[in-house]
């Protein structure tokens, strides 16, 4: 899940009225996303769960990894890259990707390090989950696929990764769609305690700080993931088949190491790699994002997330925030695929 334990996070239970006053807001239904006016949607309606699989997964060497990724659409079309989070996988976009391919995009949906068919090229590479390294993985993937620039969308860890690329490599990011807004974190800020109710939401992070937690996640990773899904999306009635399809990606041999390192690194309980120190120092300053951006939030997101009012000022270019209604939780692209796909189309035209 997203990791911004900082001052904005302290206000994630702030009044909705404050968010409305601080940033443009379009409220959309779960089934049909509006573009800020009364236009009919430009994409066909799709019932979540209509699609259950991607075409054959491709593999490419990129940086430290051999990356597994799904690809849809024409090879010479404008590119959209879609990034999943924890503990989810590429099926977050199983309905979004076909919509965007039909709309004329080349859609790339990679497994992040520690998921699915993505593997390290060397056994000696640290199983590092810090925020900067995951972003550099995606830059390396773009280089390997000869993608100069793309619209990038993300949810959870994927949203943070998309934020980082937009902030540090804006020449590679044409536009951004980010669920839960601005998620770049700072370890120094994360050292500061939160109010008890907010700390309660991060129970699993503190569990992962212990060796008992590591062993528990290793032993019960699928049961753990299902619990997180239910807590993060309390109104999403996903079935076992839907869950099992994504849970298979957690069988990756590096998944536990990457997940545990990510959460321990956030709390300064594990070190990152020195090669990424400069990037992390820049991220700790909370750089602004100037590329066209649409942020999204579900009205039933049960995971920790910042108030839109707290992060609106981080987006200095063309910007819009949308609240997706209808009981939509944390895994917004899978729960409301049309709303997410419409946001991609709209941000590309901002």
mmCIF file of C-alpha atoms in Angstrom:
data_model
loop_
_atom_site.group_PDB
_atom_site.id
_atom_site.type_symbol
_atom_site.label_atom_id
_atom_site.label_comp_id
_atom_site.label_asym_id
_atom_site.label_seq_id
_atom_site.Cartn_x
_atom_site.Cartn_y
_atom_site.Cartn_z
ATOM 1 C CA UNK A 1 0.000 0.000 0.000
ATOM 2 C CA UNK A 2 0.974 3.605 -0.371
ATOM 3 C CA UNK A 3 3.608 4.871 2.049
ATOM 4 C CA UNK A 4 3.324 8.594 2.639
ATOM 5 C CA UNK A 5 3.669 8.744 6.418
ATOM 6 C CA UNK A 6 4.213 12.499 6.682
ATOM 7 C CA UNK A 7 2.415 15.671 7.587
ATOM 8 C CA UNK A 8 -0.140 15.357 4.768
ATOM 9 C CA UNK A 9 -0.910 11.867 6.043
ATOM 10 C CA UNK A 10 -1.868 13.386 9.364
ATOM 11 C CA UNK A 11 -4.776 15.025 7.593
ATOM 12 C CA UNK A 12 -6.007 12.019 5.640
ATOM 13 C CA UNK A 13 -9.178 12.072 7.763
ATOM 14 C CA UNK A 14 -9.688 15.788 7.098
ATOM 15 C CA UNK A 15 -12.984 17.230 6.029
ATOM 16 C CA UNK A 16 -14.069 16.606 2.449
ATOM 17 C CA UNK A 17 -15.127 20.222 2.250
ATOM 18 C CA UNK A 18 -11.517 21.278 2.583
ATOM 19 C CA UNK A 19 -10.560 19.078 -0.333
ATOM 20 C CA UNK A 20 -13.303 20.595 -2.446
ATOM 21 C CA UNK A 21 -12.090 24.068 -1.702
ATOM 22 C CA UNK A 22 -8.433 23.320 -2.383
ATOM 23 C CA UNK A 23 -8.529 21.496 -5.711
ATOM 24 C CA UNK A 24 -10.737 20.995 -8.752
ATOM 25 C CA UNK A 25 -12.964 17.982 -8.145
ATOM 26 C CA UNK A 26 -15.124 15.932 -10.448
ATOM 27 C CA UNK A 27 -17.308 13.305 -8.792
ATOM 28 C CA UNK A 28 -17.866 10.304 -11.017
ATOM 29 C CA UNK A 29 -19.841 7.117 -10.780
ATOM 30 C CA UNK A 30 -18.184 3.735 -10.622
ATOM 31 C CA UNK A 31 -19.458 2.654 -14.024
ATOM 32 C CA UNK A 32 -19.159 5.869 -16.067
ATOM 33 C CA UNK A 33 -16.407 8.459 -15.760
ATOM 34 C CA UNK A 34 -17.287 12.008 -16.773
ATOM 35 C CA UNK A 35 -14.665 14.381 -18.165
ATOM 36 C CA UNK A 36 -15.882 17.397 -16.222
ATOM 37 C CA UNK A 37 -18.922 18.064 -18.406
ATOM 38 C CA UNK A 38 -22.007 16.265 -19.711
ATOM 39 C CA UNK A 39 -20.296 14.425 -22.566
ATOM 40 C CA UNK A 40 -21.112 10.760 -23.027
ATOM 41 C CA UNK A 41 -18.181 8.485 -22.226
ATOM 42 C CA UNK A 42 -15.935 7.805 -25.207
ATOM 43 C CA UNK A 43 -15.285 4.250 -24.133
ATOM 44 C CA UNK A 44 -17.787 1.408 -23.968
ATOM 45 C CA UNK A 45 -19.200 0.532 -20.592
ATOM 46 C CA UNK A 46 -17.470 -2.436 -19.036
ATOM 47 C CA UNK A 47 -18.509 -4.484 -16.039
ATOM 48 C CA UNK A 48 -15.539 -5.024 -13.701
ATOM 49 C CA UNK A 49 -14.331 -8.575 -14.138
ATOM 50 C CA UNK A 50 -15.369 -8.817 -17.791
ATOM 51 C CA UNK A 51 -11.801 -9.732 -18.710
ATOM 52 C CA UNK A 52 -9.906 -12.406 -16.830
ATOM 53 C CA UNK A 53 -6.533 -12.649 -18.568
ATOM 54 C CA UNK A 54 -3.910 -10.898 -20.654
ATOM 55 C CA UNK A 55 -2.228 -12.101 -23.833
ATOM 56 C CA UNK A 56 0.896 -14.199 -23.340
ATOM 57 C CA UNK A 57 3.312 -12.491 -20.954
ATOM 58 C CA UNK A 58 6.459 -11.159 -22.615
ATOM 59 C CA UNK A 59 9.918 -10.955 -21.012
ATOM 60 C CA UNK A 60 12.721 -8.453 -21.510
ATOM 61 C CA UNK A 61 16.037 -7.768 -19.773
ATOM 62 C CA UNK A 62 15.917 -4.278 -18.273
ATOM 63 C CA UNK A 63 18.460 -2.994 -15.774
ATOM 64 C CA UNK A 64 18.842 -5.498 -12.938
ATOM 65 C CA UNK A 65 15.767 -7.466 -13.966
ATOM 66 C CA UNK A 66 14.226 -9.725 -16.512
ATOM 67 C CA UNK A 67 10.796 -8.089 -16.526
ATOM 68 C CA UNK A 68 7.558 -9.869 -17.269
ATOM 69 C CA UNK A 69 4.928 -7.645 -18.840
ATOM 70 C CA UNK A 70 1.633 -7.732 -20.689
ATOM 71 C CA UNK A 71 1.318 -5.733 -23.900
ATOM 72 C CA UNK A 72 -1.819 -4.782 -25.787
ATOM 73 C CA UNK A 73 -2.394 -2.529 -28.792
ATOM 74 C CA UNK A 74 -0.433 -1.582 -31.884
ATOM 75 C CA UNK A 75 3.347 -1.457 -31.512
ATOM 76 C CA UNK A 76 3.556 2.004 -33.087
ATOM 77 C CA UNK A 77 0.743 3.561 -31.025
ATOM 78 C CA UNK A 78 1.203 6.133 -28.226
ATOM 79 C CA UNK A 79 2.275 4.335 -25.057
ATOM 80 C CA UNK A 80 0.538 4.003 -21.719
ATOM 81 C CA UNK A 81 2.361 2.259 -18.853
ATOM 82 C CA UNK A 82 0.226 0.970 -15.977
ATOM 83 C CA UNK A 83 1.813 0.100 -12.622
ATOM 84 C CA UNK A 84 0.313 -2.117 -9.919
ATOM 85 C CA UNK A 85 0.819 -2.069 -6.170
ATOM 86 C CA UNK A 86 1.076 -4.322 -3.104
ATOM 87 C CA UNK A 87 -0.327 -6.919 -2.632
ATOM 88 C CA UNK A 88 -1.869 -6.841 -6.105
ATOM 89 C CA UNK A 89 -0.522 -7.553 -9.593
ATOM 90 C CA UNK A 90 -1.057 -6.738 -13.256
ATOM 91 C CA UNK A 91 -4.699 -7.893 -13.066
ATOM 92 C CA UNK A 92 -5.416 -4.542 -11.430
ATOM 93 C CA UNK A 93 -5.598 -3.424 -15.079
ATOM 94 C CA UNK A 94 -7.166 -6.499 -16.674
ATOM 95 C CA UNK A 95 -10.227 -4.477 -17.758
ATOM 96 C CA UNK A 96 -8.474 -1.119 -18.193
ATOM 97 C CA UNK A 97 -5.832 -2.297 -20.654
ATOM 98 C CA UNK A 98 -8.226 -3.600 -23.352
ATOM 99 C CA UNK A 99 -10.224 -0.363 -23.164
ATOM 100 C CA UNK A 100 -7.093 1.705 -23.777
ATOM 101 C CA UNK A 101 -5.862 -0.581 -26.545
ATOM 102 C CA UNK A 102 -9.221 -0.194 -28.273
ATOM 103 C CA UNK A 103 -8.870 3.570 -27.894
ATOM 104 C CA UNK A 104 -5.604 3.482 -29.855
ATOM 105 C CA UNK A 105 -2.860 3.046 -27.274
ATOM 106 C CA UNK A 106 0.006 0.610 -26.861
ATOM 107 C CA UNK A 107 -0.474 -0.541 -23.270
ATOM 108 C CA UNK A 108 2.398 -1.945 -21.194
ATOM 109 C CA UNK A 109 1.586 -3.549 -17.823
ATOM 110 C CA UNK A 110 4.727 -4.855 -16.065
ATOM 111 C CA UNK A 111 5.106 -7.029 -13.017
ATOM 112 C CA UNK A 112 7.091 -5.019 -10.467
ATOM 113 C CA UNK A 113 10.199 -6.554 -8.934
ATOM 114 C CA UNK A 114 9.139 -9.381 -6.673
ATOM 115 C CA UNK A 115 5.969 -10.222 -8.591
ATOM 116 C CA UNK A 116 4.892 -12.685 -11.247
ATOM 117 C CA UNK A 117 7.471 -13.601 -13.867
ATOM 118 C CA UNK A 118 9.852 -10.711 -13.140
ATOM 119 C CA UNK A 119 13.212 -12.044 -11.943
ATOM 120 C CA UNK A 120 16.596 -10.653 -10.955
ATOM 121 C CA UNK A 121 19.354 -11.275 -13.478
ATOM 122 C CA UNK A 122 21.895 -11.849 -10.694
ATOM 123 C CA UNK A 123 21.613 -13.676 -7.408
ATOM 124 C CA UNK A 124 23.966 -11.049 -5.959
ATOM 125 C CA UNK A 125 21.660 -8.066 -6.542
ATOM 126 C CA UNK A 126 20.178 -6.799 -3.254
ATOM 127 C CA UNK A 127 16.461 -7.518 -2.951
ATOM 128 C CA UNK A 128 15.804 -3.838 -2.452
ATOM 129 C CA UNK A 129 12.295 -2.385 -2.220
ATOM 130 C CA UNK A 130 13.033 1.305 -1.599
ATOM 131 C CA UNK A 131 10.945 3.795 -3.546
ATOM 132 C CA UNK A 132 13.676 5.083 -5.899
ATOM 133 C CA UNK A 133 14.764 1.668 -7.099
ATOM 134 C CA UNK A 134 11.300 0.664 -8.294
ATOM 135 C CA UNK A 135 11.082 3.863 -10.332
ATOM 136 C CA UNK A 136 14.474 3.228 -11.903
ATOM 137 C CA UNK A 137 13.245 -0.266 -12.816
ATOM 138 C CA UNK A 138 10.512 1.322 -14.923
ATOM 139 C CA UNK A 139 12.912 3.773 -16.570
ATOM 140 C CA UNK A 140 15.121 0.789 -17.446
ATOM 141 C CA UNK A 141 12.084 -1.013 -18.877
ATOM 142 C CA UNK A 142 11.245 2.008 -21.024
ATOM 143 C CA UNK A 143 14.818 2.066 -22.279
ATOM 144 C CA UNK A 144 14.754 -1.656 -23.050
ATOM 145 C CA UNK A 145 11.509 -1.305 -24.996
ATOM 146 C CA UNK A 146 12.749 1.903 -26.689
ATOM 147 C CA UNK A 147 9.884 3.924 -25.233
ATOM 148 C CA UNK A 148 10.942 7.555 -25.057
ATOM 149 C CA UNK A 149 7.825 8.908 -23.380
ATOM 150 C CA UNK A 150 4.545 7.524 -22.050
ATOM 151 C CA UNK A 151 1.408 8.389 -20.178
ATOM 152 C CA UNK A 152 1.896 6.646 -16.838
ATOM 153 C CA UNK A 153 -0.840 5.492 -14.501
ATOM 154 C CA UNK A 154 -0.529 3.830 -11.140
ATOM 155 C CA UNK A 155 -2.200 2.614 -7.975
ATOM 156 C CA UNK A 156 -0.593 2.065 -4.547
ATOM 157 C CA UNK A 157 3.154 1.304 -5.008
ATOM 158 C CA UNK A 158 2.534 1.884 -8.704
ATOM 159 C CA UNK A 159 1.132 5.359 -8.074
ATOM 160 C CA UNK A 160 4.166 6.290 -5.990
ATOM 161 C CA UNK A 161 6.443 4.970 -8.732
ATOM 162 C CA UNK A 162 4.554 6.970 -11.348
ATOM 163 C CA UNK A 163 4.817 10.071 -9.126
ATOM 164 C CA UNK A 164 8.576 9.637 -8.880
ATOM 165 C CA UNK A 165 9.047 9.276 -12.627
ATOM 166 C CA UNK A 166 6.899 12.352 -13.264
ATOM 167 C CA UNK A 167 8.853 14.351 -10.671
ATOM 168 C CA UNK A 168 12.427 13.264 -11.481
ATOM 169 C CA UNK A 169 12.162 12.283 -15.151
ATOM 170 C CA UNK A 170 9.384 14.526 -16.537
ATOM 171 C CA UNK A 171 10.843 14.156 -20.027
ATOM 172 C CA UNK A 172 9.803 10.477 -19.913
ATOM 173 C CA UNK A 173 6.267 11.092 -18.593
ATOM 174 C CA UNK A 174 3.784 12.745 -20.953
ATOM 175 C CA UNK A 175 1.015 12.791 -18.346
ATOM 176 C CA UNK A 176 0.102 11.110 -15.065
ATOM 177 C CA UNK A 177 -2.899 9.382 -13.506
ATOM 178 C CA UNK A 178 -2.333 8.677 -9.824
ATOM 179 C CA UNK A 179 -4.713 6.935 -7.445
ATOM 180 C CA UNK A 180 -4.584 8.614 -4.009
ATOM 181 C CA UNK A 181 -2.574 11.509 -5.357
ATOM 182 C CA UNK A 182 0.956 12.445 -4.283
ATOM 183 C CA UNK A 183 2.666 9.520 -2.553
ATOM 184 C CA UNK A 184 6.374 10.334 -2.601
ATOM 185 C CA UNK A 185 7.745 9.659 0.883
ATOM 186 C CA UNK A 186 10.501 10.788 3.217
ATOM 187 C CA UNK A 187 12.124 8.499 5.768
ATOM 188 C CA UNK A 188 12.930 11.459 8.002
ATOM 189 C CA UNK A 189 9.302 12.565 8.099
ATOM 190 C CA UNK A 190 8.221 8.966 8.595
ATOM 191 C CA UNK A 191 10.075 8.886 11.922
ATOM 192 C CA UNK A 192 7.471 11.196 13.432
ATOM 193 C CA UNK A 193 4.569 9.504 15.214
ATOM 194 C CA UNK A 194 0.986 9.848 14.056
ATOM 195 C CA UNK A 195 -2.240 10.018 16.059
ATOM 196 C CA UNK A 196 -3.252 6.578 17.368
ATOM 197 C CA UNK A 197 -6.109 6.095 14.902
ATOM 198 C CA UNK A 198 -3.772 6.755 11.989
ATOM 199 C CA UNK A 199 -1.104 4.441 13.413
ATOM 200 C CA UNK A 200 -3.697 1.685 13.688
ATOM 201 C CA UNK A 201 -4.132 1.733 9.918
ATOM 202 C CA UNK A 202 -0.456 0.827 9.522
ATOM 203 C CA UNK A 203 -0.554 -2.300 11.716
ATOM 204 C CA UNK A 204 0.961 -4.481 9.003
ATOM 205 C CA UNK A 205 3.944 -2.162 8.617
ATOM 206 C CA UNK A 206 4.833 -2.607 12.272
ATOM 207 C CA UNK A 207 4.234 -6.358 11.975
ATOM 208 C CA UNK A 208 6.704 -6.468 9.084
ATOM 209 C CA UNK A 209 9.272 -4.702 11.257
ATOM 210 C CA UNK A 210 9.651 -7.916 13.257
ATOM 211 C CA UNK A 211 11.144 -11.270 12.317
ATOM 212 C CA UNK A 212 7.863 -12.809 13.419
ATOM 213 C CA UNK A 213 6.200 -10.630 10.799
ATOM 214 C CA UNK A 214 8.592 -11.727 8.078
ATOM 215 C CA UNK A 215 8.016 -15.369 8.955
ATOM 216 C CA UNK A 216 4.274 -14.833 9.143
ATOM 217 C CA UNK A 217 4.131 -13.195 5.737
ATOM 218 C CA UNK A 218 6.307 -15.906 4.210
ATOM 219 C CA UNK A 219 4.063 -18.607 5.642
ATOM 220 C CA UNK A 220 0.704 -16.908 5.037
ATOM 221 C CA UNK A 221 1.286 -14.520 2.161
ATOM 222 C CA UNK A 222 -1.973 -15.329 0.330
ATOM 223 C CA UNK A 223 -4.121 -15.209 3.463
ATOM 224 C CA UNK A 224 -2.389 -11.959 4.393
ATOM 225 C CA UNK A 225 -3.005 -10.464 0.944
ATOM 226 C CA UNK A 226 -6.684 -11.411 1.014
ATOM 227 C CA UNK A 227 -7.085 -9.677 4.370
ATOM 228 C CA UNK A 228 -5.451 -6.530 2.998
ATOM 229 C CA UNK A 229 -7.745 -6.608 -0.042
ATOM 230 C CA UNK A 230 -10.813 -6.806 2.204
ATOM 231 C CA UNK A 231 -9.671 -4.034 4.542
ATOM 232 C CA UNK A 232 -8.579 -1.742 1.716
ATOM 233 C CA UNK A 233 -11.734 -2.253 -0.366
ATOM 234 C CA UNK A 234 -14.489 -3.075 2.130
ATOM 235 C CA UNK A 235 -17.291 -2.802 -0.445
ATOM 236 C CA UNK A 236 -15.590 -4.722 -3.246
ATOM 237 C CA UNK A 237 -17.190 -8.159 -3.452
ATOM 238 C CA UNK A 238 -14.362 -9.906 -5.278
ATOM 239 C CA UNK A 239 -14.611 -13.676 -5.556
ATOM 240 C CA UNK A 240 -11.969 -16.309 -4.857
ATOM 241 C CA UNK A 241 -11.210 -16.759 -8.551
ATOM 242 C CA UNK A 242 -10.426 -13.058 -8.956
ATOM 243 C CA UNK A 243 -8.207 -13.073 -5.880
ATOM 244 C CA UNK A 244 -6.401 -16.305 -6.764
ATOM 245 C CA UNK A 245 -5.596 -14.971 -10.226
ATOM 246 C CA UNK A 246 -3.582 -12.125 -8.677
ATOM 247 C CA UNK A 247 -2.303 -14.046 -5.653
ATOM 248 C CA UNK A 248 -0.345 -16.335 -7.969
ATOM 249 C CA UNK A 249 2.004 -13.400 -8.619
ATOM 250 C CA UNK A 250 3.005 -13.411 -4.939
ATOM 251 C CA UNK A 251 4.667 -16.803 -5.390
ATOM 252 C CA UNK A 252 7.653 -14.983 -6.883
ATOM 253 C CA UNK A 253 10.788 -16.120 -4.974
ATOM 254 C CA UNK A 254 11.771 -12.523 -4.188
ATOM 255 C CA UNK A 255 8.340 -11.271 -3.173
ATOM 256 C CA UNK A 256 8.715 -11.516 0.591
ATOM 257 C CA UNK A 257 12.217 -10.016 0.641
ATOM 258 C CA UNK A 258 11.118 -7.062 -1.514
ATOM 259 C CA UNK A 259 7.953 -6.443 0.510
ATOM 260 C CA UNK A 260 9.660 -6.632 3.899
ATOM 261 C CA UNK A 261 12.540 -4.424 2.782
ATOM 262 C CA UNK A 262 10.137 -1.834 1.392
ATOM 263 C CA UNK A 263 8.268 -1.402 4.660
ATOM 264 C CA UNK A 264 11.338 -1.584 6.876
ATOM 265 C CA UNK A 265 13.172 0.922 4.681
ATOM 266 C CA UNK A 266 10.339 3.414 5.119
ATOM 267 C CA UNK A 267 10.814 3.319 8.902
ATOM 268 C CA UNK A 268 14.627 3.488 8.678
ATOM 269 C CA UNK A 269 14.869 -0.082 9.945
ATOM 270 C CA UNK A 270 16.695 -1.211 6.793
ATOM 271 C CA UNK A 271 19.179 0.615 4.603
ATOM 272 C CA UNK A 272 18.825 1.214 0.901
ATOM 273 C CA UNK A 273 21.574 1.038 -1.699
ATOM 274 C CA UNK A 274 24.071 3.877 -1.812
ATOM 275 C CA UNK A 275 23.584 4.158 -5.585
ATOM 276 C CA UNK A 276 20.129 5.613 -4.940
ATOM 277 C CA UNK A 277 21.063 8.071 -2.175
ATOM 278 C CA UNK A 278 21.026 11.104 -4.467
ATOM 279 C CA UNK A 279 17.597 10.226 -5.810
ATOM 280 C CA UNK A 280 16.239 9.676 -2.311
ATOM 281 C CA UNK A 281 17.613 13.013 -1.165
ATOM 282 C CA UNK A 282 15.756 14.706 -3.989
ATOM 283 C CA UNK A 283 12.570 12.815 -3.193
ATOM 284 C CA UNK A 284 12.825 13.725 0.492
ATOM 285 C CA UNK A 285 12.342 17.354 -0.572
ATOM 286 C CA UNK A 286 8.906 16.434 -1.975
ATOM 287 C CA UNK A 287 9.524 17.686 -5.519
ATOM 288 C CA UNK A 288 6.562 19.134 -7.365
ATOM 289 C CA UNK A 289 5.083 17.466 -10.434
ATOM 290 C CA UNK A 290 4.577 19.648 -13.478
ATOM 291 C CA UNK A 291 3.242 17.193 -16.059
ATOM 292 C CA UNK A 292 -0.530 17.132 -16.695
ATOM 293 C CA UNK A 293 -2.093 15.077 -13.902
ATOM 294 C CA UNK A 294 -5.413 13.624 -12.850
ATOM 295 C CA UNK A 295 -5.604 12.183 -9.351
ATOM 296 C CA UNK A 296 -8.323 9.733 -8.373
ATOM 297 C CA UNK A 297 -9.773 8.551 -5.088
ATOM 298 C CA UNK A 298 -12.410 5.950 -4.329
ATOM 299 C CA UNK A 299 -15.180 6.931 -1.942
ATOM 300 C CA UNK A 300 -14.717 3.698 0.047
ATOM 301 C CA UNK A 301 -10.920 3.483 0.219
ATOM 302 C CA UNK A 302 -10.168 1.649 3.448
ATOM 303 C CA UNK A 303 -6.380 1.981 3.166
ATOM 304 C CA UNK A 304 -4.361 4.879 4.602
ATOM 305 C CA UNK A 305 -4.418 7.728 2.097
ATOM 306 C CA UNK A 306 -3.836 11.481 2.174
ATOM 307 C CA UNK A 307 -6.580 14.070 1.897
ATOM 308 C CA UNK A 308 -6.671 15.597 -1.625
ATOM 309 C CA UNK A 309 -6.372 19.064 -0.077
ATOM 310 C CA UNK A 310 -2.999 18.117 1.365
ATOM 311 C CA UNK A 311 -1.376 17.268 -1.961
ATOM 312 C CA UNK A 312 -3.061 19.506 -4.556
ATOM 313 C CA UNK A 313 -0.228 22.051 -4.321
ATOM 314 C CA UNK A 314 2.302 19.366 -5.283
ATOM 315 C CA UNK A 315 0.917 19.363 -8.830
ATOM 316 C CA UNK A 316 2.002 22.559 -10.557
ATOM 317 C CA UNK A 317 0.880 21.775 -14.120
ATOM 318 C CA UNK A 318 -2.609 21.167 -15.484
ATOM 319 C CA UNK A 319 -4.388 19.280 -12.743
ATOM 320 C CA UNK A 320 -7.719 17.749 -11.817
ATOM 321 C CA UNK A 321 -8.909 15.577 -8.943
ATOM 322 C CA UNK A 322 -11.788 13.108 -9.255
ATOM 323 C CA UNK A 323 -13.707 11.306 -6.542
ATOM 324 C CA UNK A 324 -14.979 7.975 -7.870
ATOM 325 C CA UNK A 325 -18.230 7.085 -6.128
ATOM 326 C CA UNK A 326 -20.194 3.867 -5.778
ATOM 327 C CA UNK A 327 -18.297 2.064 -3.017
ATOM 328 C CA UNK A 328 -14.934 2.098 -4.786
ATOM 329 C CA UNK A 329 -11.983 1.075 -2.651
ATOM 330 C CA UNK A 330 -8.208 1.088 -2.804
ATOM 331 C CA UNK A 331 -7.740 -1.044 -5.927
ATOM 332 C CA UNK A 332 -9.566 1.549 -7.998
ATOM 333 C CA UNK A 333 -8.544 0.513 -11.548
ATOM 334 C CA UNK A 334 -9.884 -3.005 -11.051
ATOM 335 C CA UNK A 335 -12.998 -1.877 -9.182
ATOM 336 C CA UNK A 336 -13.832 1.026 -11.533
ATOM 337 C CA UNK A 337 -11.963 0.318 -14.795
ATOM 338 C CA UNK A 338 -13.942 2.716 -16.964
ATOM 339 C CA UNK A 339 -13.335 5.639 -14.611
ATOM 340 C CA UNK A 340 -9.593 4.929 -14.642
ATOM 341 C CA UNK A 341 -9.432 4.452 -18.410
ATOM 342 C CA UNK A 342 -11.346 7.682 -19.001
ATOM 343 C CA UNK A 343 -8.869 9.493 -16.761
ATOM 344 C CA UNK A 344 -6.002 8.230 -18.939
ATOM 345 C CA UNK A 345 -7.723 9.501 -22.084
ATOM 346 C CA UNK A 346 -8.554 12.837 -20.492
ATOM 347 C CA UNK A 347 -5.131 13.520 -18.970
ATOM 348 C CA UNK A 348 -3.537 12.859 -22.353
ATOM 349 C CA UNK A 349 -5.576 15.789 -23.662
ATOM 350 C CA UNK A 350 -5.061 18.250 -20.805
#
